[in-house]
Amino acid sequence: GLGGPVLTLPPLTLAANTSYDFTLAVCYSKSSTAACAHDVVRVNVGTSALRPALRGGGVTVRSTQQVVLDASGSSDPDDPAAALEYQWECVRVRADTNAHTGTGMGISDGACVAIVEASSTASNASGTTPQG
């Protein structure tokens, strides 16, 4: 409690990225005179890294199958109820070297495969050979 020598606050009581000053008053409990001393400490509450959690990868699928990657288990340890934003990127990987074949492509309304295929078609039309 607030009347003892130890103050314990449960997790998530203090807001992340905020500073708090705690003032302690120590007084004689059995004295007719009000003799007290005070001390102040500052507690700086840092932020924890977001915890991305991605399920559904690391599998082999056919091109005719739907691929579902699920990041709904991702969280903010400092604010478990926080609304998170998700951004996806897709980069083709060479099978023989495991190296990326070029820059990543953002995914908005289409599937990664559709974006990659559209990129490959555009490359073929320009006379270049797509890698991969």
Backbone as a printed PyTorch tensor [residue, N CA C, xyz], in Angstrom:
tensor([[[  0.8210,  -1.1940,   0.0000],
         [  0.0000,   0.0000,   0.0000],
         [  0.8540,   1.2430,   0.0000]],

        [[  0.1700,   2.3490,   0.0850],
         [  0.8760,   3.6270,   0.0480],
         [  1.4340,   4.0380,   1.4030]],

        [[  1.1330,   3.2830,   2.4540],
         [  1.6100,   3.6530,   3.7770],
         [  2.7820,   2.8380,   4.2700]],

        [[  3.3370,   1.9690,   3.4480],
         [  4.4370,   1.1220,   3.8810],
         [  5.7640,   1.5650,   3.3020]],

        [[  6.8300,   0.8500,   3.6630],
         [  8.1640,   1.2230,   3.2020],
         [  8.4520,   0.8260,   1.7520]],

        [[  7.5780,   0.0150,   1.1390],
         [  7.8010,  -0.4330,  -0.2360],
         [  6.5740,  -0.0910,  -1.0730]],

        [[  6.7920,   0.5050,  -2.2100],
         [  5.7140,   0.7890,  -3.1590],
         [  5.9230,  -0.1060,  -4.3720]],

        [[  4.9530,  -0.9260,  -4.6810],
         [  5.0380,  -1.8240,  -5.8310],
         [  3.9100,  -1.4880,  -6.7930]],

        [[  4.2730,  -1.2430,  -8.0370],
         [  3.2740,  -0.9480,  -9.0650],
         [  3.2230,  -2.1060, -10.0500]],

        [[  2.0530,  -2.5870, -10.3630],
         [  1.9350,  -3.6950, -11.3180],
         [  2.3730,  -3.2680, -12.7170]],

        [[  2.7260,  -4.2260, -13.5620],
         [  3.0760,  -3.9050, -14.9480],
         [  1.9470,  -3.1290, -15.6300]],

        [[  2.3360,  -2.2680, -16.5410],
         [  1.4310,  -1.4510, -17.3560],
         [  0.6940,  -0.3790, -16.5550]],

        [[  1.1320,  -0.1190, -15.3160],
         [  0.5430,   0.9680, -14.5380],
         [  1.0530,   2.3100, -15.0430]],

        [[  2.3310,   2.3750, -15.3520],
         [  2.9440,   3.6080, -15.8370],
         [  2.9970,   3.5870, -17.3610]],

        [[  2.7460,   4.7310, -17.9540],
         [  2.7440,   4.8350, -19.4150],
         [  4.1690,   4.8120, -19.9570]],

        [[  4.3460,   4.1510, -21.0730],
         [  5.6550,   4.0840, -21.7240],
         [  6.0640,   5.4620, -22.2320]],

        [[  7.3650,   5.6660, -22.3180],
         [  7.9390,   6.9000, -22.8510],
         [  7.5060,   8.1230, -22.0260]],

        [[  7.4510,   7.9420, -20.7060],
         [  7.0000,   8.9910, -19.7950],
         [  7.9000,   8.9780, -18.5620]],

        [[  8.0540,  10.1470, -17.9450],
         [  8.8150,  10.2530, -16.6960],
         [  7.8600,  10.5660, -15.5510]],

        [[  8.1680,  10.0110, -14.3930],
         [  7.3630,  10.2350, -13.1930],
         [  8.2880,  10.5970, -12.0410]],

        [[  7.8790,  11.5610, -11.2240],
         [  8.5750,  11.8780,  -9.9800],
         [  7.7890,  11.2650,  -8.8270]],

        [[  8.4600,  10.4690,  -8.0220],
         [  7.8590,   9.8720,  -6.8310],
         [  8.4480,  10.5720,  -5.6150]],

        [[  7.5860,  11.0630,  -4.7570],
         [  8.0130,  11.7440,  -3.5420],
         [  7.7030,  10.8630,  -2.3410]],

        [[  8.6980,  10.6900,  -1.4990],
         [  8.5530,   9.9040,  -0.2780],
         [  8.6530,  10.8420,   0.9150]],

        [[  7.7300,  10.6920,   1.8340],
         [  7.8000,  11.4140,   3.1050],
         [  7.9650,  10.3710,   4.2070]],

        [[  9.0290,  10.4930,   4.9730],
         [  9.2770,   9.6030,   6.1110],
         [  9.0770,  10.4350,   7.3740]],

        [[  8.1610,   9.9630,   8.2140],
         [  7.8140,  10.7300,   9.4170],
         [  7.8970,   9.8290,  10.6500]],

        [[  8.1070,  10.4500,  11.7910],
         [  8.0360,   9.7020,  13.0490],
         [  6.5790,   9.3470,  13.2860]],

        [[  6.3400,   8.0950,  13.6180],
         [  4.9550,   7.6720,  13.8200],
         [  4.4740,   7.8930,  15.2490]],

        [[  5.4030,   7.9760,  16.1880],
         [  5.0070,   8.1360,  17.5970],
         [  5.6720,   9.3680,  18.1840]],

        [[  5.3280,  10.4800,  17.5970],
         [  5.9190,  11.7140,  18.0880],
         [  4.8270,  12.7720,  18.1510]],

        [[  4.9140,  13.5910,  19.1380],
         [  3.9220,  14.6580,  19.2600],
         [  4.2280,  15.7950,  18.2890]],

        [[  5.4500,  15.8070,  17.7830],
         [  5.8070,  16.8340,  16.8030],
         [  5.8290,  16.2030,  15.4160]],

        [[  5.4570,  16.9630,  14.4430],
         [  5.4340,  16.4690,  13.0620],
         [  6.8290,  16.6080,  12.4750]],

        [[  7.6270,  15.5760,  12.6580],
         [  8.9880,  15.5830,  12.1290],
         [  9.0360,  14.6450,  10.9250]],

        [[  9.2390,  15.2150,   9.7470],
         [  9.2660,  14.4230,   8.5110],
         [ 10.4540,  14.8440,   7.6530]],

        [[ 10.8850,  13.9240,   6.8300],
         [ 11.9090,  14.2220,   5.8200],
         [ 11.3850,  13.6990,   4.4850]],

        [[ 11.8010,  14.3520,   3.3980],
         [ 11.2950,  14.0120,   2.0670],
         [ 12.4340,  13.6750,   1.1090]],

        [[ 12.1220,  12.8470,   0.1590],
         [ 13.0680,  12.5320,  -0.9190],
         [ 12.2500,  12.3350,  -2.1960]],

        [[ 12.8630,  12.6210,  -3.3110],
         [ 12.1940,  12.4920,  -4.6120],
         [ 13.0850,  11.6800,  -5.5400]],

        [[ 12.4710,  10.7510,  -6.2330],
         [ 13.1960,  10.0140,  -7.2750],
         [ 12.4080,  10.1270,  -8.5750]],

        [[ 13.1270,  10.1690,  -9.6690],
         [ 12.4950,  10.1940, -10.9870],
         [ 12.6150,   8.8050, -11.5980]],

        [[ 11.5130,   8.3250, -12.1180],
         [ 11.4750,   7.0450, -12.8230],
         [ 11.1350,   7.3410, -14.2740]],

        [[ 12.0460,   6.9700, -15.1580],
         [ 11.8240,   7.1260, -16.5930],
         [ 11.3750,   5.7850, -17.1540]],

        [[ 10.2040,   5.7670, -17.7410],
         [  9.6600,   4.5320, -18.2970],
         [  9.9840,   4.5090, -19.7850]],

        [[ 10.7930,   3.5390, -20.1770],
         [ 11.1760,   3.4100, -21.5820],
         [ 10.1010,   2.6950, -22.3830]],

        [[ 10.4390,   2.4100, -23.6030],
         [  9.5160,   1.6830, -24.4670],
         [ 10.1050,   0.3240, -24.8010]],

        [[  9.2500,  -0.6280, -24.9530],
         [  9.6610,  -1.9690, -25.3630],
         [  9.5060,  -2.0840, -26.8690]],

        [[ 10.2980,  -2.9370, -27.4600],
         [ 10.1900,  -3.1620, -28.9030],
         [  8.8790,  -3.8810, -29.2120]],

        [[  8.3090,  -3.5490, -30.3510],
         [  7.1310,  -4.2750, -30.8120],
         [  7.4960,  -5.7350, -31.0030]],

        [[  6.5270,  -6.6030, -30.8510],
         [  6.7660,  -8.0390, -31.0040],
         [  6.0080,  -8.5590, -32.2200]],

        [[  6.6920,  -8.6120, -33.3720],
         [  6.0190,  -9.1860, -34.5380],
         [  5.9340, -10.7010, -34.4060]],

        [[  4.8080, -11.2500, -34.7800],
         [  4.6110, -12.7010, -34.7460],
         [  3.9680, -13.0970, -36.0710]],

        [[  4.6820, -13.8650, -36.8580],
         [  4.2120, -14.2240, -38.1960],
         [  4.0460, -15.7250, -38.3040]],

        [[  2.8250, -16.1460, -38.6370],
         [  2.5300, -17.5660, -38.8220],
         [  2.1810, -17.8150, -40.2840]],

        [[  2.4570, -19.0240, -40.7330],
         [  2.0440, -19.4350, -42.0680],
         [  3.1740, -19.5220, -43.0660]],

        [[  4.3860, -19.1710, -42.6750],
         [  5.5210, -19.2190, -43.5880],
         [  6.3270, -20.4880, -43.4060]],

        [[  7.3930, -20.5940, -44.1810],
         [  8.2870, -21.7340, -44.0700],
         [  7.6960, -23.0150, -44.6230]],

        [[  6.7570, -22.8880, -45.5420],
         [  6.1210, -24.0610, -46.1360],
         [  6.2890, -24.0080, -47.6470]],

        [[  6.1160, -25.1440, -48.2850],
         [  6.1320, -25.2090, -49.7430],
         [  4.6940, -25.3690, -50.2160]],

        [[  4.2960, -24.5240, -51.1510],
         [  2.9390, -24.5830, -51.6920],
         [  3.0040, -24.6190, -53.2150]],

        [[  1.9340, -25.0290, -53.8270],
         [  1.8110, -24.9780, -55.2860],
         [  1.3560, -23.5750, -55.6740]],

        [[  1.6440, -23.1830, -56.8900],
         [  1.2460, -21.8550, -57.3480],
         [ -0.2690, -21.7110, -57.4050]],

        [[ -0.9890, -22.8130, -57.4300],
         [ -2.4500, -22.7710, -57.4770],
         [ -3.0810, -22.6900, -56.0950]],

        [[ -2.2600, -22.7460, -55.0470],
         [ -2.7740, -22.7050, -53.6810],
         [ -2.7660, -21.2850, -53.1290]],

        [[ -3.7030, -21.0280, -52.2590],
         [ -3.7400, -19.7620, -51.5450],
         [ -2.6790, -19.7920, -50.4450]],

        [[ -1.9990, -18.6740, -50.2480],
         [ -1.0100, -18.5460, -49.1760],
         [ -1.5720, -17.5670, -48.1500]],

        [[ -1.5840, -17.9710, -46.9000],
         [ -2.0770, -17.1060, -45.8350],
         [ -0.9520, -16.9090, -44.8230]],

        [[ -0.5290, -15.6680, -44.6710],
         [  0.4470, -15.2950, -43.6510],
         [ -0.3100, -14.4810, -42.6120]],

        [[ -0.1800, -14.8390, -41.3570],
         [ -0.9960, -14.2580, -40.2990],
         [ -0.1100, -13.5700, -39.2650]],

        [[ -0.2320, -12.2600, -39.1590],
         [  0.5410, -11.4870, -38.1850],
         [ -0.3420, -10.9730, -37.0560]],

        [[ -1.5250, -11.5420, -36.9040],
         [ -2.4640, -11.0490, -35.8940],
         [ -1.9750, -11.2880, -34.4630]],

        [[ -0.9770, -12.1290, -34.2740],
         [ -0.4150, -12.3550, -32.9480],
         [  0.6270, -11.3220, -32.5530]],

        [[  0.9090, -10.3600, -33.4140],
         [  1.8780,  -9.3050, -33.1120],
         [  1.3160,  -8.3950, -32.0240]],

        [[  2.2190,  -7.7790, -31.2400],
         [  1.7270,  -6.9670, -30.1270],
         [  2.7090,  -5.8760, -29.7380]],

        [[  2.1810,  -4.9260, -28.9840],
         [  2.9740,  -3.8820, -28.3520],
         [  2.9840,  -4.1960, -26.8560]],

        [[  4.1270,  -4.6350, -26.3040],
         [  4.1680,  -5.0020, -24.8800],
         [  3.7850,  -3.8570, -23.9440]],

        [[  3.9890,  -2.6140, -24.3850],
         [  3.6690,  -1.4630, -23.5450],
         [  2.1840,  -1.1090, -23.5810]],

        [[  1.4930,  -1.5500, -24.6200],
         [  0.0670,  -1.2480, -24.7690],
         [ -0.5930,  -2.3910, -25.5310]],

        [[ -0.9300,  -3.4670, -24.8320],
         [ -1.4780,  -4.6500, -25.5040],
         [ -2.7420,  -4.3770, -26.3170]],

        [[ -3.4680,  -3.3080, -26.0020],
         [ -4.6950,  -2.9950, -26.7430],
         [ -4.4420,  -2.0590, -27.9240]],

        [[ -3.1900,  -1.6990, -28.1650],
         [ -2.8740,  -0.7450, -29.2310],
         [ -3.2450,  -1.3000, -30.5990]],

        [[ -3.7540,  -0.4190, -31.4390],
         [ -4.0340,  -0.7860, -32.8260],
         [ -2.7170,  -0.7000, -33.5950]],

        [[ -2.3170,  -1.7840, -34.2100],
         [ -1.0580,  -1.8230, -34.9520],
         [ -1.3250,  -1.6580, -36.4400]],

        [[ -0.3400,  -1.1410, -37.1500],
         [ -0.4050,  -1.0570, -38.6030],
         [  0.5410,  -2.0990, -39.1670]],

        [[  0.1610,  -2.6800, -40.2770],
         [  0.9540,  -3.7380, -40.8970],
         [  1.3240,  -3.3160, -42.3090]],

        [[  2.5890,  -3.5170, -42.6610],
         [  3.0580,  -3.2750, -44.0230],
         [  3.7510,  -4.5380, -44.4860]],

        [[  3.3930,  -4.9900, -45.6730],
         [  3.9510,  -6.2270, -46.2080],
         [  4.8500,  -5.9100, -47.3880]],

        [[  5.8780,  -6.7160, -47.5540],
         [  6.7900,  -6.5970, -48.6850],
         [  7.0820,  -7.9980, -49.1880]],

        [[  7.2980,  -8.0870, -50.4750],
         [  7.5890,  -9.3840, -51.0780],
         [  8.8430,  -9.2450, -51.9320]],

        [[  9.8060, -10.1120, -51.7440],
         [ 11.0390, -10.1060, -52.5240],
         [ 11.2620, -11.5170, -53.0460]],

        [[ 11.4350, -11.6350, -54.3460],
         [ 11.6960, -12.9480, -54.9390],
         [ 13.0950, -13.4050, -54.5280]],

        [[ 13.2280, -14.6900, -54.2370],
         [ 14.4970, -15.2730, -53.8010],
         [ 14.9360, -16.3040, -54.8300]],

        [[ 16.2160, -16.2510, -55.2140],
         [ 16.7530, -17.2350, -56.1640],
         [ 16.8750, -18.5840, -55.4670]],

        [[ 16.3880, -19.6230, -56.1070],
         [ 16.4130, -20.9580, -55.5140],
         [ 17.8340, -21.4920, -55.3640]],

        [[ 18.7240, -21.1320, -56.2950],
         [ 20.0740, -21.7010, -56.2650],
         [ 21.0010, -21.0260, -55.2550]],

        [[ 20.7120, -19.7800, -54.8860],
         [ 21.6200, -19.0580, -53.9890],
         [ 20.9530, -18.5370, -52.7190]],

        [[ 19.6420, -18.5860, -52.6500],
         [ 18.8790, -17.9880, -51.5510],
         [ 19.0830, -16.4820, -51.4520]],

        [[ 19.5570, -15.8600, -52.5210],
         [ 19.7810, -14.4200, -52.5320],
         [ 18.5610, -13.7220, -53.1210]],

        [[ 18.3220, -12.5110, -52.6750],
         [ 17.2330, -11.7180, -53.2380],
         [ 17.5930, -11.3380, -54.6680]],

        [[ 16.5980, -11.3460, -55.5390],
         [ 16.8520, -11.0550, -56.9510],
         [ 16.7180,  -9.5820, -57.2760]],

        [[ 16.2510,  -8.7870, -56.3760],
         [ 16.0960,  -7.3570, -56.6460],
         [ 15.4920,  -6.6740, -55.4440]],

        [[ 14.9260,  -5.5200, -55.6930],
         [ 14.3410,  -4.7610, -54.5960],
         [ 12.9960,  -5.3430, -54.2070]],

        [[ 12.6030,  -5.0560, -53.0070],
         [ 11.3140,  -5.5290, -52.5240],
         [ 10.1840,  -4.7570, -53.1640]],

        [[  9.0280,  -5.3640, -53.1550],
         [  7.8510,  -4.7330, -53.7190],
         [  6.7850,  -4.6810, -52.6470]],

        [[  6.2210,  -3.5140, -52.4470],
         [  5.1420,  -3.4020, -51.4790],
         [  3.9010,  -4.1170, -51.9760]],

        [[  3.0930,  -4.5470, -51.0600],
         [  1.8650,  -5.2460, -51.4060],
         [  0.7110,  -4.3930, -50.9150]],

        [[ -0.1690,  -4.0100, -51.8250],
         [ -1.3280,  -3.2370, -51.3890],
         [ -2.5970,  -4.0290, -51.6440]],

        [[ -3.1230,  -3.9630, -52.8590],
         [ -4.3820,  -4.6500, -53.1330],
         [ -4.1900,  -5.9800, -53.8330]],

        [[ -2.9770,  -6.3110, -54.2460],
         [ -2.7640,  -7.5440, -54.9810],
         [ -1.8930,  -8.4990, -54.2100]],

        [[ -1.8390,  -9.7110, -54.6900],
         [ -0.9660, -10.7060, -54.0720],
         [  0.4540, -10.4880, -54.5570]],

        [[  1.4140, -10.9380, -53.7860],
         [  2.8230, -10.8150, -54.1440],
         [  3.0860, -11.4510, -55.4970]],

        [[  2.5080, -12.6200, -55.7310],
         [  2.7410, -13.3250, -56.9910],
         [  2.2770, -12.4740, -58.1580]],

        [[  1.1260, -11.8230, -58.0180],
         [  0.6150, -10.9810, -59.0960],
         [  1.5580,  -9.8120, -59.3480]],

        [[  2.0970,  -9.2320, -58.3030],
         [  3.0290,  -8.1160, -58.4640],
         [  4.3120,  -8.5920, -59.1270]],

        [[  4.8420,  -9.7170, -58.6780],
         [  6.0780, -10.2480, -59.2590],
         [  5.8550, -10.6170, -60.7170]],

        [[  4.7360, -11.2730, -61.0330],
         [  4.4590, -11.6540, -62.4140],
         [  4.2930, -10.4260, -63.2930]],

        [[  3.6280,  -9.3920, -62.7890],
         [  3.4760,  -8.1680, -63.5670],
         [  4.8390,  -7.5470, -63.8310]],

        [[  5.7190,  -7.5980, -62.8440],
         [  7.0670,  -7.0760, -63.0130],
         [  7.8340,  -7.8960, -64.0400]],

        [[  7.6940,  -9.2170, -64.0040],
         [  8.3840, -10.0800, -64.9590],
         [  7.8670,  -9.8500, -66.3670]],

        [[  6.5650,  -9.6610, -66.5200],
         [  5.9810,  -9.4060, -67.8330],
         [  6.5020,  -8.0960, -68.3890]],

        [[  6.5880,  -7.0780, -67.5490],
         [  7.1110,  -5.7880, -67.9950],
         [  8.5710,  -5.9200, -68.3980]],

        [[  9.3390,  -6.7140, -67.6660],
         [ 10.7480,  -6.9150, -68.0090],
         [ 10.8730,  -7.6290, -69.3420]],

        [[ 10.0300,  -8.6200, -69.6010],
         [ 10.0730,  -9.3410, -70.8690],
         [  9.7210,  -8.4210, -72.0230]],

        [[  8.7690,  -7.5320, -71.8270],
         [  8.3640,  -6.6160, -72.8830],
         [  9.4790,  -5.6380, -73.2130]],

        [[ 10.3420,  -5.3490, -72.2610],
         [ 11.4250,  -4.4050, -72.5070],
         [ 12.6630,  -5.0860, -73.0700]],

        [[ 12.5920,  -6.4000, -73.2690],
         [ 13.7150,  -7.1060, -73.8690],
         [ 14.7000,  -7.6570, -72.8660]],

        [[ 14.3970,  -7.5660, -71.5890],
         [ 15.3000,  -8.1120, -70.5780],
         [ 14.7570,  -9.4390, -70.0940]],

        [[ 15.6150, -10.2300, -69.5320],
         [ 15.2160, -11.5280, -69.0050],
         [ 15.0520, -11.4230, -67.5020]],

        [[ 13.8820, -11.8170, -66.9750],
         [ 13.7190, -11.7530, -65.5190],
         [ 14.6270, -12.7450, -64.8250]],

        [[ 15.0780, -12.3660, -63.6280],
         [ 15.9220, -13.2620, -62.8430],
         [ 15.0430, -14.1370, -61.9820]],

        [[ 15.5560, -15.3020, -61.6110],
         [ 14.8200, -16.1230, -60.6700],
         [ 14.4670, -17.3730, -61.3110]]])
